[in-house]
Tab-separated table of N, CA and C in Angstrom:
chain	number	residue	atom	x	y	z
A	905	UNK	N	0.843	-1.176	0.000
A	905	UNK	CA	0.000	0.000	0.000
A	905	UNK	C	0.892	1.245	0.000
A	906	UNK	N	0.637	2.163	-0.898
A	906	UNK	CA	1.442	3.356	-1.026
A	906	UNK	C	1.100	4.360	0.082
A	907	UNK	N	2.114	4.981	0.645
A	907	UNK	CA	1.909	5.982	1.698
A	907	UNK	C	1.296	7.242	1.085
A	908	UNK	N	0.404	7.924	1.834
A	908	UNK	CA	-0.156	9.176	1.333
A	908	UNK	C	0.927	10.254	1.226
A	909	UNK	N	0.644	11.329	0.477
A	909	UNK	CA	1.642	12.395	0.343
A	909	UNK	C	1.880	13.113	1.669
A	910	UNK	N	2.958	13.872	1.730
A	910	UNK	CA	3.294	14.611	2.946
A	910	UNK	C	2.172	15.575	3.311
A	911	UNK	N	1.987	15.787	4.623
A	911	UNK	CA	0.911	16.624	5.116
A	911	UNK	C	1.425	17.953	5.633
A	912	UNK	N	0.552	18.941	5.557
A	912	UNK	CA	0.852	20.236	6.157
A	912	UNK	C	0.289	20.244	7.572
A	913	UNK	N	0.279	21.406	8.183
A	913	UNK	CA	-0.271	21.498	9.544
A	913	UNK	C	-1.782	21.286	9.538
A	914	UNK	N	-2.365	20.860	10.678
A	914	UNK	CA	-3.817	20.655	10.720
A	914	UNK	C	-4.560	21.974	10.591
A	915	UNK	N	-5.796	21.902	10.136
A	915	UNK	CA	-6.631	23.093	10.033
A	915	UNK	C	-6.922	23.606	11.439
A	916	UNK	N	-7.083	24.901	11.547
A	916	UNK	CA	-7.259	25.516	12.872
A	916	UNK	C	-8.481	24.968	13.606
A	917	UNK	N	-9.564	24.647	12.897
A	917	UNK	CA	-10.761	24.128	13.565
A	917	UNK	C	-10.559	22.723	14.128
A	918	UNK	N	-9.549	22.021	13.644
A	918	UNK	CA	-9.276	20.674	14.141
A	918	UNK	C	-8.295	20.649	15.312
A	919	UNK	N	-7.585	21.735	15.515
A	919	UNK	CA	-6.545	21.750	16.547
A	919	UNK	C	-7.122	21.505	17.934
A	920	UNK	N	-8.258	22.137	18.259
A	920	UNK	CA	-8.863	21.960	19.587
A	920	UNK	C	-9.262	20.501	19.794
A	921	UNK	N	-9.870	19.873	18.785
A	921	UNK	CA	-10.271	18.465	18.881
A	921	UNK	C	-9.053	17.572	19.056
A	922	UNK	N	-7.995	17.852	18.325
A	922	UNK	CA	-6.765	17.061	18.422
A	922	UNK	C	-6.152	17.211	19.816
A	923	UNK	N	-6.120	18.443	20.330
A	923	UNK	CA	-5.543	18.671	21.662
A	923	UNK	C	-6.347	17.952	22.747
A	924	UNK	N	-7.681	17.994	22.651
A	924	UNK	CA	-8.524	17.295	23.636
A	924	UNK	C	-8.282	15.788	23.573
A	925	UNK	N	-8.209	15.253	22.376
A	925	UNK	CA	-7.973	13.818	22.218
A	925	UNK	C	-6.615	13.449	22.787
A	926	UNK	N	-5.618	14.268	22.521
A	926	UNK	CA	-4.278	14.006	23.051
A	926	UNK	C	-4.302	14.012	24.584
A	927	UNK	N	-4.893	15.043	25.174
A	927	UNK	CA	-4.947	15.155	26.641
A	927	UNK	C	-5.671	13.962	27.262
A	928	UNK	N	-6.718	13.488	26.607
A	928	UNK	CA	-7.517	12.394	27.161
A	928	UNK	C	-6.878	11.025	27.009
A	929	UNK	N	-6.161	10.797	25.921
A	929	UNK	CA	-5.725	9.431	25.614
A	929	UNK	C	-4.229	9.239	25.448
A	930	UNK	N	-3.495	10.282	25.092
A	930	UNK	CA	-2.092	10.107	24.748
A	930	UNK	C	-1.123	10.727	25.744
A	931	UNK	N	-1.627	11.258	26.835
A	931	UNK	CA	-0.782	11.985	27.783
A	931	UNK	C	0.452	11.168	28.192
A	932	UNK	N	0.235	9.878	28.548
A	932	UNK	CA	1.359	9.053	29.009
A	932	UNK	C	2.349	8.738	27.888
A	933	UNK	N	1.948	8.902	26.646
A	933	UNK	CA	2.853	8.661	25.521
A	933	UNK	C	3.736	9.866	25.245
A	934	UNK	N	3.434	11.001	25.852
A	934	UNK	CA	4.143	12.249	25.565
A	934	UNK	C	5.646	12.165	25.734
A	935	UNK	N	6.120	11.332	26.647
A	935	UNK	CA	7.554	11.222	26.911
A	935	UNK	C	8.220	10.100	26.114
A	936	UNK	N	7.436	9.295	25.408
A	936	UNK	CA	7.995	8.166	24.651
A	936	UNK	C	8.550	8.656	23.316
A	937	UNK	N	9.841	8.423	23.049
A	937	UNK	CA	10.383	8.817	21.739
A	937	UNK	C	9.669	8.047	20.621
A	938	UNK	N	9.299	8.747	19.565
A	938	UNK	CA	8.531	8.129	18.490
A	938	UNK	C	9.296	6.984	17.831
A	939	UNK	N	10.612	7.042	17.860
A	939	UNK	CA	11.413	5.949	17.280
A	939	UNK	C	11.214	4.628	18.026
A	940	UNK	N	10.776	4.716	19.299
A	940	UNK	CA	10.573	3.514	20.121
A	940	UNK	C	9.168	2.930	19.995
A	941	UNK	N	8.330	3.548	19.199
A	941	UNK	CA	6.956	3.060	19.047
A	941	UNK	C	6.900	2.117	17.858
A	942	UNK	N	6.347	0.933	18.086
A	942	UNK	CA	6.158	-0.027	17.002
A	942	UNK	C	4.709	-0.505	17.020
A	943	UNK	N	4.363	-1.359	16.079
A	943	UNK	CA	2.965	-1.790	15.937
A	943	UNK	C	2.496	-2.585	17.156
A	944	UNK	N	3.382	-3.330	17.808
A	944	UNK	CA	2.988	-4.072	19.014
A	944	UNK	C	2.551	-3.112	20.119
A	945	UNK	N	3.319	-2.040	20.318
A	945	UNK	CA	2.965	-1.047	21.342
A	945	UNK	C	1.648	-0.354	20.994
A	946	UNK	N	1.442	-0.109	19.723
A	946	UNK	CA	0.201	0.545	19.296
A	946	UNK	C	-0.997	-0.382	19.523
A	947	UNK	N	-0.842	-1.662	19.175
A	947	UNK	CA	-1.935	-2.618	19.415
A	947	UNK	C	-2.267	-2.694	20.897
A	948	UNK	N	-1.245	-2.777	21.725
A	948	UNK	CA	-1.460	-2.813	23.180
A	948	UNK	C	-2.146	-1.537	23.645
A	949	UNK	N	-1.686	-0.397	23.140
A	949	UNK	CA	-2.288	0.889	23.499
A	949	UNK	C	-3.780	0.902	23.178
A	950	UNK	N	-4.144	0.495	21.960
A	950	UNK	CA	-5.553	0.533	21.571
A	950	UNK	C	-6.396	-0.438	22.389
A	951	UNK	N	-5.902	-1.652	22.561
A	951	UNK	CA	-6.683	-2.624	23.339
A	951	UNK	C	-6.873	-2.148	24.772
A	952	UNK	N	-5.820	-1.641	25.395
A	952	UNK	CA	-5.926	-1.136	26.774
A	952	UNK	C	-6.821	0.090	26.852
A	953	UNK	N	-6.662	1.002	25.907
A	953	UNK	CA	-7.448	2.242	25.931
A	953	UNK	C	-8.935	1.952	25.720
A	954	UNK	N	-9.259	1.067	24.803
A	954	UNK	CA	-10.664	0.738	24.539
A	954	UNK	C	-11.307	0.146	25.776
A	955	UNK	N	-10.611	-0.768	26.441
A	955	UNK	CA	-11.213	-1.423	27.607
A	955	UNK	C	-11.179	-0.545	28.852
A	956	UNK	N	-10.061	0.116	29.124
A	956	UNK	CA	-9.948	0.923	30.345
A	956	UNK	C	-10.820	2.173	30.301
A	957	UNK	N	-10.830	2.846	29.171
A	957	UNK	CA	-11.576	4.099	29.060
A	957	UNK	C	-12.980	3.877	28.515
A	958	UNK	N	-13.322	2.631	28.193
A	958	UNK	CA	-14.649	2.278	27.686
A	958	UNK	C	-15.058	3.175	26.507
A	959	UNK	N	-14.253	3.129	25.463
A	959	UNK	CA	-14.484	3.961	24.292
A	959	UNK	C	-15.702	3.512	23.506
A	960	UNK	N	-16.395	4.483	22.929
A	960	UNK	CA	-17.402	4.173	21.923
A	960	UNK	C	-16.658	4.049	20.591
A	961	UNK	N	-17.332	3.544	19.579
A	961	UNK	CA	-16.707	3.414	18.264
A	961	UNK	C	-16.321	4.802	17.734
A	962	UNK	N	-17.151	5.805	17.971
A	962	UNK	CA	-16.862	7.167	17.518
A	962	UNK	C	-15.604	7.715	18.209
A	963	UNK	N	-15.471	7.488	19.503
A	963	UNK	CA	-14.278	7.940	20.228
A	963	UNK	C	-13.033	7.215	19.708
A	964	UNK	N	-13.182	5.910	19.443
A	964	UNK	CA	-12.071	5.144	18.899
A	964	UNK	C	-11.596	5.744	17.581
A	965	UNK	N	-12.535	6.136	16.722
A	965	UNK	CA	-12.160	6.702	15.427
A	965	UNK	C	-11.371	8.001	15.597
A	966	UNK	N	-11.729	8.814	16.597
A	966	UNK	CA	-10.982	10.047	16.865
A	966	UNK	C	-9.556	9.730	17.313
A	967	UNK	N	-9.435	8.784	18.248
A	967	UNK	CA	-8.112	8.395	18.756
A	967	UNK	C	-7.280	7.800	17.624
A	968	UNK	N	-7.894	6.945	16.821
A	968	UNK	CA	-7.214	6.324	15.692
A	968	UNK	C	-6.707	7.394	14.718
A	969	UNK	N	-7.551	8.376	14.439
A	969	UNK	CA	-7.187	9.440	13.499
A	969	UNK	C	-5.980	10.233	13.995
A	970	UNK	N	-5.984	10.590	15.274
A	970	UNK	CA	-4.851	11.331	15.833
A	970	UNK	C	-3.587	10.470	15.775
A	971	UNK	N	-3.717	9.187	16.126
A	971	UNK	CA	-2.568	8.274	16.080
A	971	UNK	C	-2.030	8.168	14.652
A	972	UNK	N	-2.931	7.928	13.696
A	972	UNK	CA	-2.520	7.765	12.302
A	972	UNK	C	-1.781	8.997	11.797
A	973	UNK	N	-2.364	10.160	12.000
A	973	UNK	CA	-1.745	11.372	11.461
A	973	UNK	C	-0.449	11.735	12.187
A	974	UNK	N	-0.373	11.427	13.459
A	974	UNK	CA	0.877	11.669	14.187
A	974	UNK	C	1.989	10.778	13.645
A	975	UNK	N	1.657	9.513	13.430
A	975	UNK	CA	2.672	8.580	12.915
A	975	UNK	C	3.048	8.893	11.468
A	976	UNK	N	2.073	9.322	10.671
A	976	UNK	CA	2.401	9.697	9.297
A	976	UNK	C	3.322	10.910	9.266
A	977	UNK	N	3.092	11.843	10.168
A	977	UNK	CA	3.983	13.011	10.262
A	977	UNK	C	5.387	12.567	10.687
A	978	UNK	N	5.443	11.626	11.644
A	978	UNK	CA	6.743	11.101	12.081
A	978	UNK	C	7.449	10.395	10.922
A	979	UNK	N	6.671	9.697	10.100
A	979	UNK	CA	7.269	9.019	8.933
A	979	UNK	C	7.778	10.052	7.927
A	980	UNK	N	6.986	11.123	7.708
A	980	UNK	CA	7.434	12.196	6.816
A	980	UNK	C	8.763	12.784	7.282
A	981	UNK	N	8.936	12.859	8.604
A	981	UNK	CA	10.154	13.430	9.179
A	981	UNK	C	11.245	12.366	9.339
A	982	UNK	N	10.964	11.146	8.851
A	982	UNK	CA	11.905	10.027	8.843
A	982	UNK	C	12.324	9.560	10.231
A	983	UNK	N	11.387	9.652	11.199
A	983	UNK	CA	11.641	9.112	12.535
A	983	UNK	C	11.338	7.618	12.597
A	984	UNK	N	10.427	7.166	11.737
A	984	UNK	CA	10.081	5.743	11.695
A	984	UNK	C	10.083	5.281	10.239
A	985	UNK	N	10.256	3.963	10.064
A	985	UNK	CA	10.380	3.436	8.712
A	985	UNK	C	9.339	2.390	8.348
A	986	UNK	N	8.627	1.836	9.327
A	986	UNK	CA	7.686	0.754	9.028
A	986	UNK	C	6.434	1.287	8.333
A	987	UNK	N	5.722	0.420	7.578
A	987	UNK	CA	4.568	0.854	6.767
A	987	UNK	C	3.333	1.164	7.623
A	988	UNK	N	3.165	2.407	7.982
A	988	UNK	CA	2.130	2.840	8.915
A	988	UNK	C	0.719	2.569	8.400
A	989	UNK	N	0.426	3.025	7.205
A	989	UNK	CA	-0.946	2.925	6.688
A	989	UNK	C	-1.447	1.494	6.677
A	990	UNK	N	-0.631	0.574	6.182
A	990	UNK	CA	-1.048	-0.828	6.100
A	990	UNK	C	-1.236	-1.412	7.493
A	991	UNK	N	-0.263	-1.219	8.369
A	991	UNK	CA	-0.345	-1.794	9.716
A	991	UNK	C	-1.551	-1.248	10.481
A	992	UNK	N	-1.763	0.067	10.436
A	992	UNK	CA	-2.885	0.639	11.172
A	992	UNK	C	-4.224	0.300	10.537
A	993	UNK	N	-4.264	0.182	9.217
A	993	UNK	CA	-5.511	-0.216	8.547
A	993	UNK	C	-5.906	-1.629	8.975
A	994	UNK	N	-4.922	-2.530	9.039
A	994	UNK	CA	-5.194	-3.895	9.494
A	994	UNK	C	-5.687	-3.898	10.939
A	995	UNK	N	-5.047	-3.095	11.786
A	995	UNK	CA	-5.438	-2.999	13.186
A	995	UNK	C	-6.857	-2.449	13.316
A	996	UNK	N	-7.160	-1.404	12.564
A	996	UNK	CA	-8.499	-0.795	12.616
A	996	UNK	C	-9.565	-1.795	12.184
A	997	UNK	N	-9.295	-2.522	11.119
A	997	UNK	CA	-10.247	-3.519	10.629
A	997	UNK	C	-10.497	-4.589	11.693
A	998	UNK	N	-9.427	-5.044	12.318
A	998	UNK	CA	-9.538	-6.087	13.341
A	998	UNK	C	-10.342	-5.580	14.541
A	999	UNK	N	-10.049	-4.381	15.010
A	999	UNK	CA	-10.745	-3.848	16.179
A	999	UNK	C	-12.210	-3.534	15.880
A	1000	UNK	N	-12.485	-2.988	14.697
A	1000	UNK	CA	-13.877	-2.659	14.356
A	1000	UNK	C	-14.733	-3.911	14.187
A	1001	UNK	N	-14.094	-5.015	13.819
A	1001	UNK	CA	-14.857	-6.254	13.663
A	1001	UNK	C	-15.328	-6.795	15.010
A	1002	UNK	N	-14.674	-6.375	16.080
A	1002	UNK	CA	-15.047	-6.819	17.429
A	1002	UNK	C	-15.933	-5.752	18.076
A	1003	UNK	N	-17.137	-5.613	17.570
A	1003	UNK	CA	-18.055	-4.559	18.010
A	1003	UNK	C	-18.318	-4.590	19.517
A	1004	UNK	N	-18.270	-5.783	20.116
A	1004	UNK	CA	-18.558	-5.877	21.551
A	1004	UNK	C	-17.464	-5.256	22.415
A	1005	UNK	N	-16.334	-4.876	21.812
A	1005	UNK	CA	-15.279	-4.192	22.562
A	1005	UNK	C	-15.707	-2.782	22.966
A	1006	UNK	N	-16.530	-2.163	22.128
A	1006	UNK	CA	-16.848	-0.755	22.306
A	1006	UNK	C	-18.103	-0.562	23.142
A	1007	UNK	N	-18.075	0.504	23.938
A	1007	UNK	CA	-19.238	0.865	24.751
A	1007	UNK	C	-20.293	1.464	23.835
A	1008	UNK	N	-21.521	1.084	24.075
A	1008	UNK	CA	-22.633	1.656	23.316
A	1008	UNK	C	-23.158	2.855	24.084
A	1009	UNK	N	-23.368	3.934	23.378
A	1009	UNK	CA	-23.896	5.139	23.999
A	1009	UNK	C	-25.419	5.078	23.916
A	1010	UNK	N	-26.060	5.029	25.049
A	1010	UNK	CA	-27.520	4.979	25.048
A	1010	UNK	C	-28.069	6.279	25.619
A	1011	UNK	N	-29.138	6.732	25.024
A	1011	UNK	CA	-29.787	7.954	25.475
A	1011	UNK	C	-31.279	7.696	25.627
A	1012	UNK	N	-31.845	8.356	26.599
A	1012	UNK	CA	-33.284	8.235	26.804
A	1012	UNK	C	-34.009	9.168	25.840
A	1013	UNK	N	-35.297	8.946	25.670
A	1013	UNK	CA	-36.099	9.819	24.807
A	1013	UNK	C	-36.046	11.264	25.287
A	1014	UNK	N	-35.968	11.452	26.608
A	1014	UNK	CA	-35.914	12.808	27.151
A	1014	UNK	C	-34.649	13.534	26.704
A	1015	UNK	N	-33.571	12.798	26.505
A	1015	UNK	CA	-32.328	13.403	26.048
A	1015	UNK	C	-32.337	13.670	24.546
A	1016	UNK	N	-33.118	12.918	23.811
A	1016	UNK	CA	-33.119	13.005	22.356
A	1016	UNK	C	-34.142	13.982	21.798
A	1017	UNK	N	-35.204	14.264	22.538
A	1017	UNK	CA	-36.328	15.025	22.004
A	1017	UNK	C	-36.532	16.294	22.824
A	1018	UNK	N	-36.746	17.408	22.130
A	1018	UNK	CA	-37.088	18.644	22.822
A	1018	UNK	C	-38.535	18.554	23.303
A	1019	UNK	N	-38.779	19.039	24.501
A	1019	UNK	CA	-40.157	19.080	25.007
A	1019	UNK	C	-40.854	20.293	24.405
A	1020	UNK	N	-42.180	20.320	24.483
A	1020	UNK	CA	-42.937	21.471	23.974
A	1020	UNK	C	-42.513	22.748	24.701
A	1021	UNK	N	-42.252	22.621	25.989
A	1021	UNK	CA	-41.815	23.777	26.781
A	1021	UNK	C	-40.475	24.315	26.273
A	1022	UNK	N	-39.539	23.408	25.972
A	1022	UNK	CA	-38.224	23.828	25.457
A	1022	UNK	C	-38.360	24.482	24.084
A	1023	UNK	N	-39.240	23.934	23.242
A	1023	UNK	CA	-39.456	24.503	21.911
A	1023	UNK	C	-40.038	25.906	22.029
A	1024	UNK	N	-41.004	26.092	22.939
A	1024	UNK	CA	-41.601	27.419	23.141
A	1024	UNK	C	-40.544	28.431	23.593
A	1025	UNK	N	-39.675	28.019	24.512
A	1025	UNK	CA	-38.617	28.914	24.984
A	1025	UNK	C	-37.686	29.311	23.838
A	1026	UNK	N	-37.298	28.318	23.025
A	1026	UNK	CA	-36.429	28.610	21.884
A	1026	UNK	C	-37.108	29.535	20.882
A	1027	UNK	N	-38.392	29.323	20.638
A	1027	UNK	CA	-39.133	30.173	19.702
A	1027	UNK	C	-39.162	31.617	20.197
A	1028	UNK	N	-39.339	31.806	21.508
A	1028	UNK	CA	-39.350	33.167	22.073
A	1028	UNK	C	-37.977	33.835	21.920
A	1029	UNK	N	-36.927	33.080	22.189
A	1029	UNK	CA	-35.575	33.631	22.056
A	1029	UNK	C	-35.298	33.997	20.601
A	1030	UNK	N	-35.700	33.145	19.681
A	1030	UNK	CA	-35.500	33.413	18.255
A	1030	UNK	C	-36.277	34.650	17.836
A	1031	UNK	N	-37.489	34.803	18.352
A	1031	UNK	CA	-38.286	35.998	18.038
A	1031	UNK	C	-37.571	37.258	18.521
A	1032	UNK	N	-36.929	37.182	19.681
A	1032	UNK	CA	-36.180	38.334	20.209
A	1032	UNK	C	-34.969	38.646	19.341
A	1033	UNK	N	-34.300	37.606	18.843
A	1033	UNK	CA	-33.108	37.801	18.023
A	1033	UNK	C	-33.433	38.304	16.625
A	1034	UNK	N	-34.603	37.991	16.144
A	1034	UNK	CA	-34.994	38.352	14.781
A	1034	UNK	C	-34.999	37.124	13.887
A	1035	UNK	N	-35.752	37.234	12.810
A	1035	UNK	CA	-35.948	36.089	11.924
A	1035	UNK	C	-35.021	36.158	10.724
A	1036	UNK	N	-33.784	35.756	10.927
A	1036	UNK	CA	-32.881	35.630	9.794
A	1036	UNK	C	-32.997	34.199	9.263
A	1037	UNK	N	-32.229	33.878	8.243
A	1037	UNK	CA	-32.340	32.565	7.591
A	1037	UNK	C	-32.047	31.418	8.569
A	1038	UNK	N	-31.013	31.578	9.378
A	1038	UNK	CA	-30.639	30.519	10.332
A	1038	UNK	C	-31.770	30.271	11.332
A	1039	UNK	N	-32.306	31.327	11.900
A	1039	UNK	CA	-33.368	31.171	12.895
A	1039	UNK	C	-34.645	30.595	12.291
A	1040	UNK	N	-34.967	30.993	11.068
A	1040	UNK	CA	-36.141	30.416	10.403
A	1040	UNK	C	-35.948	28.917	10.150
A	1041	UNK	N	-34.711	28.527	9.808
A	1041	UNK	CA	-34.427	27.095	9.605
A	1041	UNK	C	-34.608	26.313	10.906
A	1042	UNK	N	-34.193	26.903	12.019
A	1042	UNK	CA	-34.356	26.229	13.313
A	1042	UNK	C	-35.830	26.040	13.633
A	1043	UNK	N	-36.614	27.092	13.432
A	1043	UNK	CA	-38.059	26.984	13.695
A	1043	UNK	C	-38.713	25.959	12.775
A	1044	UNK	N	-38.324	25.962	11.506
A	1044	UNK	CA	-38.866	24.989	10.553
A	1044	UNK	C	-38.508	23.562	10.975
A	1045	UNK	N	-37.291	23.388	11.459
A	1045	UNK	CA	-36.849	22.065	11.906
A	1045	UNK	C	-37.782	21.543	13.009
A	1046	UNK	N	-38.116	22.403	13.970
A	1046	UNK	CA	-39.023	21.983	15.037
A	1046	UNK	C	-40.431	21.724	14.515
A	1047	UNK	N	-40.871	22.530	13.565
A	1047	UNK	CA	-42.238	22.407	13.058
A	1047	UNK	C	-42.448	21.108	12.274
A	1048	UNK	N	-41.476	20.755	11.428
A	1048	UNK	CA	-41.664	19.565	10.593
A	1048	UNK	C	-41.032	18.315	11.191
A	1049	UNK	N	-40.260	18.475	12.284
A	1049	UNK	CA	-39.749	17.317	13.007
A	1049	UNK	C	-38.508	16.664	12.429
A	1050	UNK	N	-37.729	17.392	11.654
A	1050	UNK	CA	-36.493	16.803	11.144
A	1050	UNK	C	-35.383	16.935	12.167
A	1051	UNK	N	-34.424	16.036	12.060
A	1051	UNK	CA	-33.231	16.162	12.886
A	1051	UNK	C	-32.306	17.167	12.222
A	1052	UNK	N	-31.372	17.746	12.993
A	1052	UNK	CA	-30.484	18.771	12.392
A	1052	UNK	C	-29.753	18.305	11.145
A	1053	UNK	N	-29.227	17.089	11.149
A	1053	UNK	CA	-28.504	16.601	9.964
A	1053	UNK	C	-29.398	16.460	8.745
A	1054	UNK	N	-30.604	15.972	8.964
A	1054	UNK	CA	-31.558	15.840	7.858
A	1054	UNK	C	-31.931	17.225	7.312
A	1055	UNK	N	-32.141	18.130	8.244
A	1055	UNK	CA	-32.535	19.487	7.855
A	1055	UNK	C	-31.433	20.163	7.051
A	1056	UNK	N	-30.180	19.978	7.491
A	1056	UNK	CA	-29.062	20.595	6.791
A	1056	UNK	C	-28.887	20.021	5.391
A	1057	UNK	N	-29.201	18.750	5.231
A	1057	UNK	CA	-29.089	18.122	3.910
A	1057	UNK	C	-30.080	18.730	2.926
A	1058	UNK	N	-31.190	19.243	3.448
A	1058	UNK	CA	-32.205	19.847	2.592
A	1058	UNK	C	-31.880	21.280	2.200
A	1059	UNK	N	-30.995	21.931	2.958
A	1059	UNK	CA	-30.709	23.346	2.672
A	1059	UNK	C	-29.620	23.509	1.657
């Protein structure tokens, strides 16, 4: 598998997400020289992190992404020589196939649905702010019952 081309710095909107992911999952790796990291250590890291921190599949994908891009940058800088993309792709496939490893995020209906009282409060606030395109879309979303992602796909 061919390595992707060299990367530039991350986009500014991604930096906060990357920093949070690093603080949450990679803090203890901060002192480990990248030359000392191999696929065995990475496999152990992922298996331990998934079980100890009870990651959801979505959280795993964030951690995986930060790991992948960090290692690709290290490869660009010639700190490591092993085939990162292939090894991590194999690891990701293996871990994703074991769905029972990941914690399922469950939410109650109360967490998923706005109550009539909450909708009324939002409508009043929107009326105070004025009816621009964004606010009208929010009101329409509540009126026709679409989820935000569905609504955005229509705009």
